[in-house]
XYZ file of C-alpha atoms in Angstrom:
622
model
C -126.821 84.041 -38.697
C -128.212 82.786 -35.385
C -125.617 84.672 -33.350
C -126.305 88.207 -34.511
C -130.063 87.605 -34.744
C -130.106 86.214 -31.224
C -128.188 89.215 -29.979
C -130.440 91.730 -31.712
C -133.758 90.088 -30.873
C -133.189 89.557 -27.182
C -130.903 92.582 -26.733
C -128.380 90.304 -25.072
C -125.500 92.103 -23.457
C -122.072 90.688 -22.860
C -123.233 89.003 -19.674
C -126.163 87.050 -21.119
C -124.720 83.708 -20.130
C -123.796 84.926 -16.680
C -127.321 86.262 -16.158
C -128.806 82.992 -17.389
C -126.887 80.987 -14.818
C -127.652 83.527 -12.120
C -131.369 83.301 -12.833
C -131.320 79.534 -12.491
C -129.593 79.801 -9.147
C -132.011 82.462 -7.973
C -134.951 80.233 -8.795
C -133.267 77.476 -6.820
C -132.859 79.882 -3.891
C -129.095 79.575 -4.070
C -127.632 82.560 -2.338
C -124.325 82.793 -4.161
C -124.256 83.858 -7.816
C -121.695 82.028 -9.859
C -120.619 84.516 -12.449
C -122.196 87.933 -12.189
C -120.332 88.581 -8.960
C -117.093 88.018 -10.860
C -116.249 91.387 -12.321
C -113.402 93.823 -12.278
C -113.753 97.344 -10.976
C -110.810 99.387 -12.169
C -107.852 97.065 -12.203
C -108.983 95.191 -9.115
C -111.141 92.103 -8.897
C -113.581 92.914 -6.136
C -114.925 89.366 -5.720
C -114.496 85.984 -7.337
C -116.217 82.675 -7.990
C -116.175 80.465 -4.927
C -114.755 77.165 -6.122
C -115.370 75.484 -2.779
C -119.031 76.405 -2.913
C -119.257 75.229 -6.495
C -117.910 71.823 -5.471
C -121.181 71.295 -3.622
C -123.358 71.650 -6.761
C -124.884 68.378 -7.936
C -123.945 67.278 -11.451
C -127.513 67.855 -12.611
C -127.101 71.626 -12.136
C -125.794 73.894 -14.867
C -122.366 74.914 -13.607
C -119.113 75.981 -15.165
C -117.688 72.537 -14.451
C -120.256 70.745 -16.561
C -121.011 73.507 -19.045
C -117.625 73.932 -20.756
C -117.484 70.401 -22.111
C -118.216 70.605 -25.855
C -117.781 72.915 -28.869
C -121.527 73.518 -28.723
C -121.073 75.018 -25.252
C -118.399 77.355 -26.619
C -120.708 78.384 -29.448
C -123.500 79.158 -26.993
C -121.182 81.170 -24.782
C -119.637 83.191 -27.644
C -123.099 84.047 -28.988
C -123.300 86.540 -26.132
C -120.171 88.323 -27.353
C -121.664 89.498 -30.642
C -122.879 92.632 -28.902
C -119.258 93.807 -28.747
C -119.361 94.749 -32.420
C -122.060 96.635 -34.276
C -123.004 99.016 -37.063
C -123.039 102.795 -37.096
C -125.079 105.248 -39.147
C -123.611 108.515 -37.894
C -120.290 110.361 -37.763
C -120.992 112.211 -34.537
C -118.933 113.814 -33.255
C -116.676 114.972 -36.088
C -116.175 117.623 -38.727
C -118.604 115.659 -40.922
C -121.672 116.657 -38.910
C -123.440 119.366 -36.985
C -124.628 117.679 -33.798
C -126.948 119.383 -31.338
C -126.248 117.094 -28.388
C -123.219 116.938 -26.092
C -120.378 114.419 -26.300
C -117.219 113.463 -24.435
C -114.914 115.281 -26.836
C -116.975 118.471 -26.568
C -116.854 118.329 -22.759
C -113.139 117.633 -22.885
C -112.468 120.608 -25.181
C -114.467 122.835 -22.820
C -112.197 121.709 -19.989
C -114.986 119.978 -18.080
C -113.420 116.514 -17.815
C -110.958 115.864 -15.003
C -109.606 112.719 -13.332
C -111.816 113.394 -10.304
C -115.089 113.501 -12.292
C -114.461 111.050 -15.118
C -116.190 107.677 -14.982
C -114.358 104.563 -13.817
C -113.149 102.062 -16.375
C -114.800 98.652 -16.637
C -113.266 95.234 -17.188
C -116.456 93.186 -17.221
C -116.373 92.403 -20.930
C -112.761 91.299 -20.818
C -113.493 89.056 -17.874
C -116.434 87.581 -19.789
C -114.057 86.482 -22.530
C -111.258 85.415 -20.198
C -113.664 83.310 -18.150
C -114.310 81.135 -21.170
C -110.712 81.019 -22.381
C -109.518 79.820 -18.973
C -111.855 76.819 -19.187
C -111.432 75.607 -22.760
C -108.869 72.985 -21.760
C -111.697 70.842 -20.407
C -113.666 70.897 -23.690
C -113.729 67.628 -25.602
C -114.496 67.274 -29.285
C -113.168 68.205 -32.693
C -109.987 70.243 -32.238
C -110.739 72.439 -35.225
C -114.168 73.343 -33.821
C -112.696 74.104 -30.413
C -109.944 76.279 -31.869
C -112.467 78.158 -33.979
C -114.353 79.307 -30.897
C -111.157 80.002 -28.995
C -110.099 82.141 -31.951
C -113.464 83.898 -31.973
C -113.207 84.687 -28.262
C -109.637 85.936 -28.658
C -110.764 88.139 -31.538
C -113.421 89.665 -29.301
C -110.844 90.148 -26.544
C -108.597 91.948 -29.031
C -111.487 94.163 -30.094
C -112.432 95.068 -26.515
C -108.841 95.617 -25.426
C -108.011 97.826 -28.359
C -110.929 100.100 -27.523
C -109.270 100.575 -24.117
C -105.897 101.241 -25.741
C -107.522 103.924 -27.884
C -108.948 105.536 -24.751
C -106.042 105.207 -22.307
C -103.000 103.957 -24.261
C -101.370 102.076 -21.333
C -103.713 99.604 -19.601
C -103.269 96.458 -17.504
C -103.193 93.327 -19.648
C -105.060 90.338 -18.238
C -104.942 87.084 -20.142
C -107.157 85.122 -17.742
C -109.959 85.752 -15.264
C -108.507 86.692 -11.918
C -109.239 85.108 -8.581
C -109.072 86.677 -5.106
C -105.771 84.906 -4.560
C -104.181 86.760 -7.505
C -103.264 89.674 -5.264
C -100.244 90.819 -7.236
C -102.162 90.841 -10.518
C -105.223 92.427 -8.967
C -103.205 95.458 -7.953
C -100.751 95.625 -10.805
C -99.925 98.800 -12.663
C -100.653 99.470 -16.329
C -98.708 97.574 -18.936
C -97.110 99.656 -21.673
C -99.054 100.162 -24.881
C -96.416 98.229 -26.830
C -96.940 95.081 -24.734
C -100.725 95.347 -24.781
C -100.933 95.872 -28.540
C -98.513 93.015 -29.212
C -100.770 90.840 -27.052
C -103.785 92.028 -29.049
C -101.990 91.131 -32.276
C -101.172 87.693 -30.873
C -104.872 87.174 -30.211
C -105.713 88.247 -33.752
C -102.986 86.059 -35.246
C -104.440 83.065 -33.438
C -107.940 83.981 -34.611
C -107.127 84.360 -38.303
C -105.022 81.183 -38.202
C -107.524 78.917 -36.447
C -110.974 80.249 -37.252
C -112.981 78.446 -39.898
C -113.737 79.867 -43.323
C -117.413 80.374 -44.044
C -119.302 82.770 -46.285
C -121.878 83.699 -43.661
C -122.426 87.448 -43.317
C -124.198 87.280 -39.953
C -121.694 85.194 -38.028
C -118.003 85.870 -37.595
C -115.557 83.607 -39.390
C -111.994 83.974 -40.625
C -112.574 86.758 -43.158
C -114.368 88.937 -40.613
C -111.507 88.326 -38.171
C -109.032 89.362 -40.880
C -111.053 92.542 -41.388
C -110.908 93.306 -37.657
C -107.166 92.687 -37.739
C -106.834 95.076 -40.683
C -108.858 97.768 -38.915
C -106.840 97.571 -35.728
C -103.492 97.343 -37.514
C -104.263 100.388 -39.676
C -105.333 102.373 -36.628
C -102.280 101.419 -34.601
C -99.850 101.916 -37.486
C -101.072 105.422 -38.258
C -101.533 106.321 -34.595
C -97.915 105.497 -33.845
C -96.806 107.342 -36.973
C -98.678 110.558 -36.179
C -98.334 110.588 -32.389
C -94.676 111.231 -31.559
C -95.568 111.611 -27.879
C -95.758 107.797 -27.703
C -92.112 107.465 -28.762
C -93.042 104.337 -30.701
C -91.454 104.447 -34.131
C -92.588 101.116 -35.541
C -95.888 102.132 -37.093
C -94.884 100.633 -40.431
C -94.892 97.187 -38.830
C -98.625 97.447 -38.269
C -99.322 99.005 -41.649
C -97.744 95.922 -43.228
C -100.021 93.713 -41.106
C -103.006 95.698 -42.391
C -101.881 95.247 -45.992
C -101.411 91.502 -45.533
C -104.795 91.034 -43.826
C -106.564 92.924 -46.617
C -104.674 91.006 -49.272
C -105.837 87.704 -47.815
C -109.456 88.871 -48.005
C -109.022 90.225 -51.522
C -107.344 87.008 -52.676
C -110.393 84.940 -51.730
C -112.191 86.517 -54.719
C -115.385 85.979 -52.746
C -116.263 89.656 -52.295
C -117.094 92.383 -54.781
C -118.644 95.834 -54.678
C -122.398 95.609 -54.879
C -124.238 96.713 -58.002
C -127.686 95.808 -56.659
C -130.332 98.524 -56.725
C -133.050 98.958 -54.123
C -136.312 100.414 -55.458
C -134.449 101.886 -58.414
C -131.918 103.760 -56.290
C -128.222 103.754 -57.262
C -126.146 100.828 -56.012
C -124.203 102.849 -53.434
C -127.281 104.358 -51.791
C -129.026 100.977 -51.904
C -126.467 99.540 -49.480
C -127.913 101.698 -46.713
C -131.657 101.234 -47.138
C -131.957 97.533 -47.972
C -134.219 95.152 -46.097
C -131.818 92.282 -46.728
C -128.033 92.537 -47.074
C -127.254 88.998 -45.991
C -126.624 87.806 -49.555
C -125.002 91.018 -50.773
C -121.534 90.317 -52.261
C -120.026 93.381 -50.560
C -120.961 92.354 -47.044
C -118.384 90.716 -44.808
C -120.493 91.179 -41.673
C -124.086 92.407 -41.410
C -126.445 93.344 -38.600
C -129.609 91.504 -39.657
C -132.775 93.324 -38.570
C -136.318 92.054 -38.991
C -139.671 93.778 -38.465
C -141.605 90.545 -37.917
C -139.251 89.485 -35.132
C -139.095 92.915 -33.550
C -135.410 93.453 -34.298
C -135.377 97.209 -34.943
C -132.980 100.133 -34.943
C -133.100 103.922 -35.158
C -131.254 104.884 -38.344
C -134.138 107.069 -39.477
C -133.311 109.436 -36.619
C -130.281 110.614 -38.604
C -132.645 112.260 -41.042
C -132.951 115.851 -39.766
C -133.562 114.889 -36.126
C -130.529 116.153 -34.194
C -127.793 116.110 -36.839
C -127.024 117.650 -40.200
C -124.098 117.123 -42.537
C -121.310 119.663 -42.810
C -120.022 122.072 -45.395
C -116.529 120.603 -44.908
C -117.706 117.146 -45.931
C -119.738 118.533 -48.839
C -116.772 120.411 -50.252
C -114.588 117.279 -50.312
C -116.724 115.654 -53.010
C -115.083 116.140 -56.398
C -116.532 117.906 -59.429
C -116.758 116.053 -62.759
C -116.486 117.974 -66.017
C -115.785 116.495 -69.464
C -114.881 113.142 -67.957
C -112.264 114.691 -65.645
C -112.325 115.517 -61.947
C -111.454 118.769 -60.273
C -111.682 120.129 -56.760
C -114.843 121.886 -55.619
C -112.797 124.877 -54.473
C -111.723 125.347 -58.090
C -115.322 126.121 -59.090
C -116.030 129.837 -59.392
C -118.137 131.073 -56.491
C -118.002 127.759 -54.661
C -118.105 129.399 -51.226
C -121.511 130.961 -51.809
C -123.339 128.156 -53.590
C -126.764 127.459 -52.094
C -128.408 124.119 -51.390
C -129.883 124.259 -54.899
C -126.461 124.646 -56.516
C -123.982 122.428 -54.677
C -125.019 119.193 -56.421
C -124.205 120.348 -59.943
C -121.616 118.098 -61.682
C -120.572 116.451 -58.428
C -119.527 112.965 -57.396
C -122.854 111.043 -57.489
C -122.313 109.887 -53.919
C -122.966 113.463 -52.778
C -126.698 113.252 -53.430
C -126.750 109.679 -52.127
C -125.412 110.946 -48.772
C -126.720 114.522 -48.608
C -130.421 115.007 -49.278
C -130.910 116.772 -52.587
C -133.672 119.421 -52.648
C -136.951 118.011 -53.905
C -136.719 114.609 -52.212
C -140.163 113.650 -50.975
C -140.826 112.903 -47.353
C -141.450 109.174 -46.996
C -145.169 108.420 -47.111
C -146.183 111.889 -48.336
C -146.297 113.900 -51.534
C -144.532 116.853 -49.909
C -140.830 117.559 -50.516
C -138.744 117.720 -47.368
C -137.797 121.143 -46.057
C -134.303 121.045 -44.611
C -134.092 122.323 -41.034
C -131.769 125.299 -40.794
C -131.393 124.688 -37.044
C -129.471 121.557 -38.014
C -127.408 123.261 -40.693
C -129.586 122.783 -43.745
C -127.839 119.682 -45.141
C -129.913 116.616 -44.113
C -128.412 113.135 -44.305
C -130.231 110.815 -46.698
C -127.777 107.931 -46.385
C -129.418 105.219 -44.227
C -132.881 106.776 -44.561
C -135.461 103.954 -44.844
C -137.785 103.833 -47.836
C -141.106 102.993 -46.190
C -143.293 105.088 -43.902
C -143.626 102.436 -41.186
C -139.891 102.767 -40.482
C -139.907 106.495 -39.825
C -141.101 106.449 -36.206
C -138.623 106.407 -33.341
C -136.852 103.048 -33.119
C -138.873 101.441 -35.911
C -136.301 100.942 -38.693
C -135.541 97.402 -39.824
C -133.177 97.803 -42.770
C -130.063 95.648 -42.500
C -126.939 97.569 -41.517
C -123.400 96.918 -42.777
C -120.869 96.221 -40.033
C -117.937 95.411 -42.314
C -118.127 95.842 -46.068
C -115.602 95.084 -48.769
C -115.177 98.736 -49.782
C -113.623 99.408 -46.375
C -111.082 96.645 -46.938
C -110.072 98.182 -50.273
C -109.672 101.566 -48.594
C -107.575 100.132 -45.734
C -105.312 98.435 -48.263
C -104.846 101.613 -50.298
C -104.251 103.811 -47.241
C -101.722 101.478 -45.650
C -99.750 101.173 -48.882
C -99.809 104.937 -49.455
C -98.533 105.520 -45.919
C -95.771 102.985 -46.577
C -94.960 104.739 -49.866
C -95.523 101.558 -51.877
C -98.868 102.279 -53.553
C -98.883 101.501 -57.285
C -101.270 102.297 -60.111
C -102.302 98.644 -60.126
C -103.152 98.983 -56.433
C -105.321 102.006 -57.191
C -107.019 100.152 -60.053
C -107.823 97.245 -57.735
C -109.101 99.415 -54.883
C -109.951 103.099 -55.313
C -110.914 102.842 -58.957
C -113.273 99.947 -58.292
C -115.001 102.122 -55.699
C -115.095 105.075 -58.074
C -116.423 103.011 -60.964
C -119.315 101.758 -58.838
C -120.109 105.366 -57.982
C -119.864 106.510 -61.608
C -116.673 108.533 -61.142
C -113.631 108.806 -63.453
C -110.612 106.695 -62.547
C -107.845 108.103 -60.371
C -104.223 108.321 -61.504
C -101.300 107.897 -59.121
C -99.125 110.186 -61.213
C -101.785 112.898 -61.022
C -102.164 112.468 -57.264
C -98.434 112.834 -56.705
C -97.931 115.747 -59.078
C -101.029 117.823 -58.294
C -101.554 117.966 -54.542
C -104.776 119.594 -53.404
C -103.739 122.566 -51.215
C -106.929 122.275 -49.151
C -106.166 118.673 -48.221
C -102.511 119.525 -47.649
C -103.431 122.269 -45.188
C -106.042 120.128 -43.428
C -103.642 117.207 -42.958
C -100.422 119.183 -42.664
C -98.570 116.482 -40.728
C -98.647 113.767 -43.434
C -95.354 111.888 -43.588
C -95.015 109.739 -46.682
C -93.027 109.750 -49.895
C -96.458 109.509 -51.531
C -98.036 112.476 -49.778
C -100.502 113.243 -52.565
C -101.709 109.642 -52.559
C -102.222 109.668 -48.785
C -104.283 112.852 -49.073
C -106.488 111.537 -51.870
C -107.050 108.155 -50.232
C -108.151 110.031 -47.114
C -110.602 112.009 -49.253
C -111.943 108.813 -50.801
C -112.277 107.178 -47.391
C -114.128 110.187 -46.000
C -116.612 110.171 -48.887
C -117.171 106.429 -49.308
C -117.503 105.758 -45.568
C -119.334 108.966 -44.641
C -121.832 108.525 -41.784
C -120.606 104.992 -41.020
C -118.887 105.908 -37.763
C -115.247 106.134 -38.878
C -114.476 109.851 -39.019
C -113.863 110.470 -35.303
C -111.371 107.627 -35.057
C -109.695 108.656 -38.305
C -109.038 112.206 -37.112
C -107.725 110.924 -33.794
C -105.323 108.397 -35.320
C -104.076 110.907 -37.899
C -103.190 113.387 -35.149
C -105.761 115.896 -36.445
C -107.546 116.663 -33.201
C -107.386 120.397 -33.914
C -110.107 119.873 -36.531
C -112.565 119.262 -33.679
C -112.125 122.838 -32.452
C -114.052 124.602 -35.194
C -117.835 124.477 -35.028
C -118.909 122.579 -38.173
C -120.750 124.739 -40.678
C -123.786 124.001 -42.790
C -125.529 125.539 -45.789
C -124.910 129.017 -47.167
C -127.590 131.670 -46.672
C -127.069 134.711 -48.970
C -128.914 137.121 -46.665
C -132.252 137.909 -45.092
C -135.285 136.986 -47.189
C -137.295 134.159 -48.721
C -135.642 130.966 -49.979
C -136.578 127.920 -51.991
C -134.977 124.856 -50.381
C -137.002 122.209 -52.212
C -136.213 123.198 -55.795
C -139.813 123.734 -56.880
C -139.356 127.428 -57.687
C -141.412 128.778 -54.798
C -140.146 129.907 -51.381
C -140.297 127.492 -48.465
C -138.468 129.353 -45.704
C -137.825 132.908 -44.638
C -134.802 134.113 -42.685
C -135.050 137.365 -40.730
C -132.664 139.103 -38.363
C -134.891 140.102 -35.443
C -137.807 138.392 -33.745
C -139.875 141.473 -34.479
C -139.193 140.991 -38.191
C -141.285 137.819 -38.152
C -144.412 139.928 -37.789
C -143.364 142.039 -40.775
C -143.752 139.089 -43.129
C -147.166 139.433 -44.799
C -149.646 136.927 -43.451
C -150.678 136.269 -47.039
C -147.144 135.033 -47.827
C -147.029 132.867 -44.712
C -150.219 131.124 -45.745
C -149.546 130.983 -49.480
C -146.074 129.465 -49.178
C -146.538 127.757 -45.797
C -143.336 129.505 -44.819
C -141.060 128.173 -42.129
C -139.624 131.345 -40.598
C -136.253 131.586 -38.832
C -135.293 134.651 -36.793
C -131.563 134.826 -36.003
C -132.141 136.799 -32.804
C -132.300 134.403 -29.876
C -131.866 131.379 -32.132
C -129.555 128.399 -31.670
C -127.900 129.140 -35.026
C -125.900 131.989 -36.447
C -124.427 132.921 -39.817
C -120.685 133.255 -40.268
C -120.943 136.794 -41.652
C -123.695 138.109 -39.424
C -126.733 138.433 -41.674
C -125.347 136.113 -44.330
C -122.947 133.200 -44.544
C -122.785 129.573 -43.524
C -124.935 128.259 -40.693
C -123.240 127.313 -37.433
C -124.441 126.247 -33.981
C -123.983 129.096 -31.508
C -123.480 126.677 -28.602
C -120.337 125.364 -30.312
C -118.932 128.512 -31.878
C -115.626 129.533 -30.280
C -116.198 127.213 -27.311
C -113.621 124.495 -27.974
C -109.873 124.167 -27.493
C -108.155 120.893 -28.361
C -105.094 120.435 -26.149
C -102.594 118.150 -27.857
C -101.579 115.474 -27.052
C -103.664 115.488 -23.848
C -107.093 115.165 -25.430
C -106.190 112.174 -27.572
C -106.546 110.167 -24.349
C -108.865 109.875 -21.372
C -107.512 110.392 -17.869
C -107.517 107.472 -15.453
C -110.253 108.123 -12.912
C -109.096 109.181 -9.464
C -111.480 106.577 -8.050
C -109.616 103.813 -9.897
C -106.248 105.023 -8.634
C -107.689 105.165 -5.108
C -108.723 101.500 -5.374
C -105.351 100.523 -6.846
C -102.537 102.837 -5.824
C -100.174 101.125 -8.269
C -102.024 102.682 -11.192
C -100.545 105.897 -12.513
C -102.227 108.842 -14.161
C -101.894 109.216 -17.906
C -98.759 111.399 -18.168
C -100.546 113.912 -20.403
C -103.159 114.436 -17.663
C -100.800 114.830 -14.724
């Protein structure tokens, strides 16, 4: 618990230990800084620790030679690495959300990113980990304790390195901190993705083999490392499967690793889906507005926030600030009638259902993720009026329950980093991709998730025999003997993990980058006029075509209904059919082109290649 709390309270970054030592030296008027000068720029180490200078430090000083001597030192050092993993409460950017701000993928699809203007890559975090790993041979103490922290550091290295693989594919692999004498390594070229990922898997294998087992949800132990291994293995397995440009045909090898890692977590019998209710809310919604998740049976790893200690976050900003949820996500939630499920697109008139109608007979998680009309603003007696400029579908998932949390940066609910439901979904997806998913597997994964939500059980036979044409068209490249199962597991993953930061990575690994091209759409507006968006039977908003039409609305109506008036002329939003249709953001409409496979990767910055001429440009960016 200390590690994540320490990281959150002091906002430690990955160099906290380096900065600590540097501060001590500064106070002692020592000119040379031991560690902060040791960083990589591009693939080259620009400067290094001066061992000769360090030999002149007295033994009473805190130096690397006296610091790395006990397991307690390793624990202190690895505490600073907890900032490498965190929670998310948004799916920006993706087809799950309308997002009013700019992002890398938007700039890329507008053709604005080039090797000569992209930022340089950084190796500081990897060096932070490698610095410790290169010095663990001098640590004395219990071997199990030492190996636990070595495993923890290697897990963090795997996590950091895989983020680089996702960005660049081929990257230089460094297993230790470089010195100025390592000229050949300093100016080496990229290593192939296959070598780097195998090295990442070796790190993870060591971690899950040597890390201790503990039921803490705020510190990382073996089960959390297994979860990280499962995440990375699922991503790599599906990425290789759906990215033929890599010419790596062994994706199944990683899918089997994901299955095995999940199975080990499941076999502990320690975790279960939470049924706890916060302030009377359903169990699912309660996971995302709880003041304390540390004892929740679903949590594998939690970010523990605390108002009294000033550990705060900004999840409340997802509530109608600069994002809204999408029509595409809304339509994926199933309809329940007579104890059976059916697709939303099978409902008569589904395309033109308003915000007051879309929640009827739906998966209960819909109104625990999307704000249902009539929900009161926190701390007031007034129902919230959805902002049409953000699409009209506010996110309620992660919204705090008390008024003091609604200001900017004032939320203190605990946030899930890894929860058991994700493990069940990884297991089901990997097995479906392998074509080995059974009904028992579904009962032990998807159906547990559905039962918690109050949904009917899923049937493998039904999935395989009755493929949803909408899902089939959306994910047209699925390659599995259990295609229908893959499609439905993807639906379940999208719904269960909505707004938790997974959707962007999922679309990228599935080879579905084209889905980023379309501007996400929001609520349906039948035409110009007055509308009730709170469900109280009286109008709340008015939509008019021209700015001049605003003045045509009777002042009596404006005052009586406290109307929020939207004129389409000169606005940031439009409607798909002109004066009616689904809301979209004009700034995004028709502006994006996803070039495949180029935009699945970042280019290597020209500045990095200038520093190290042995680096080569990503072949898709040449």
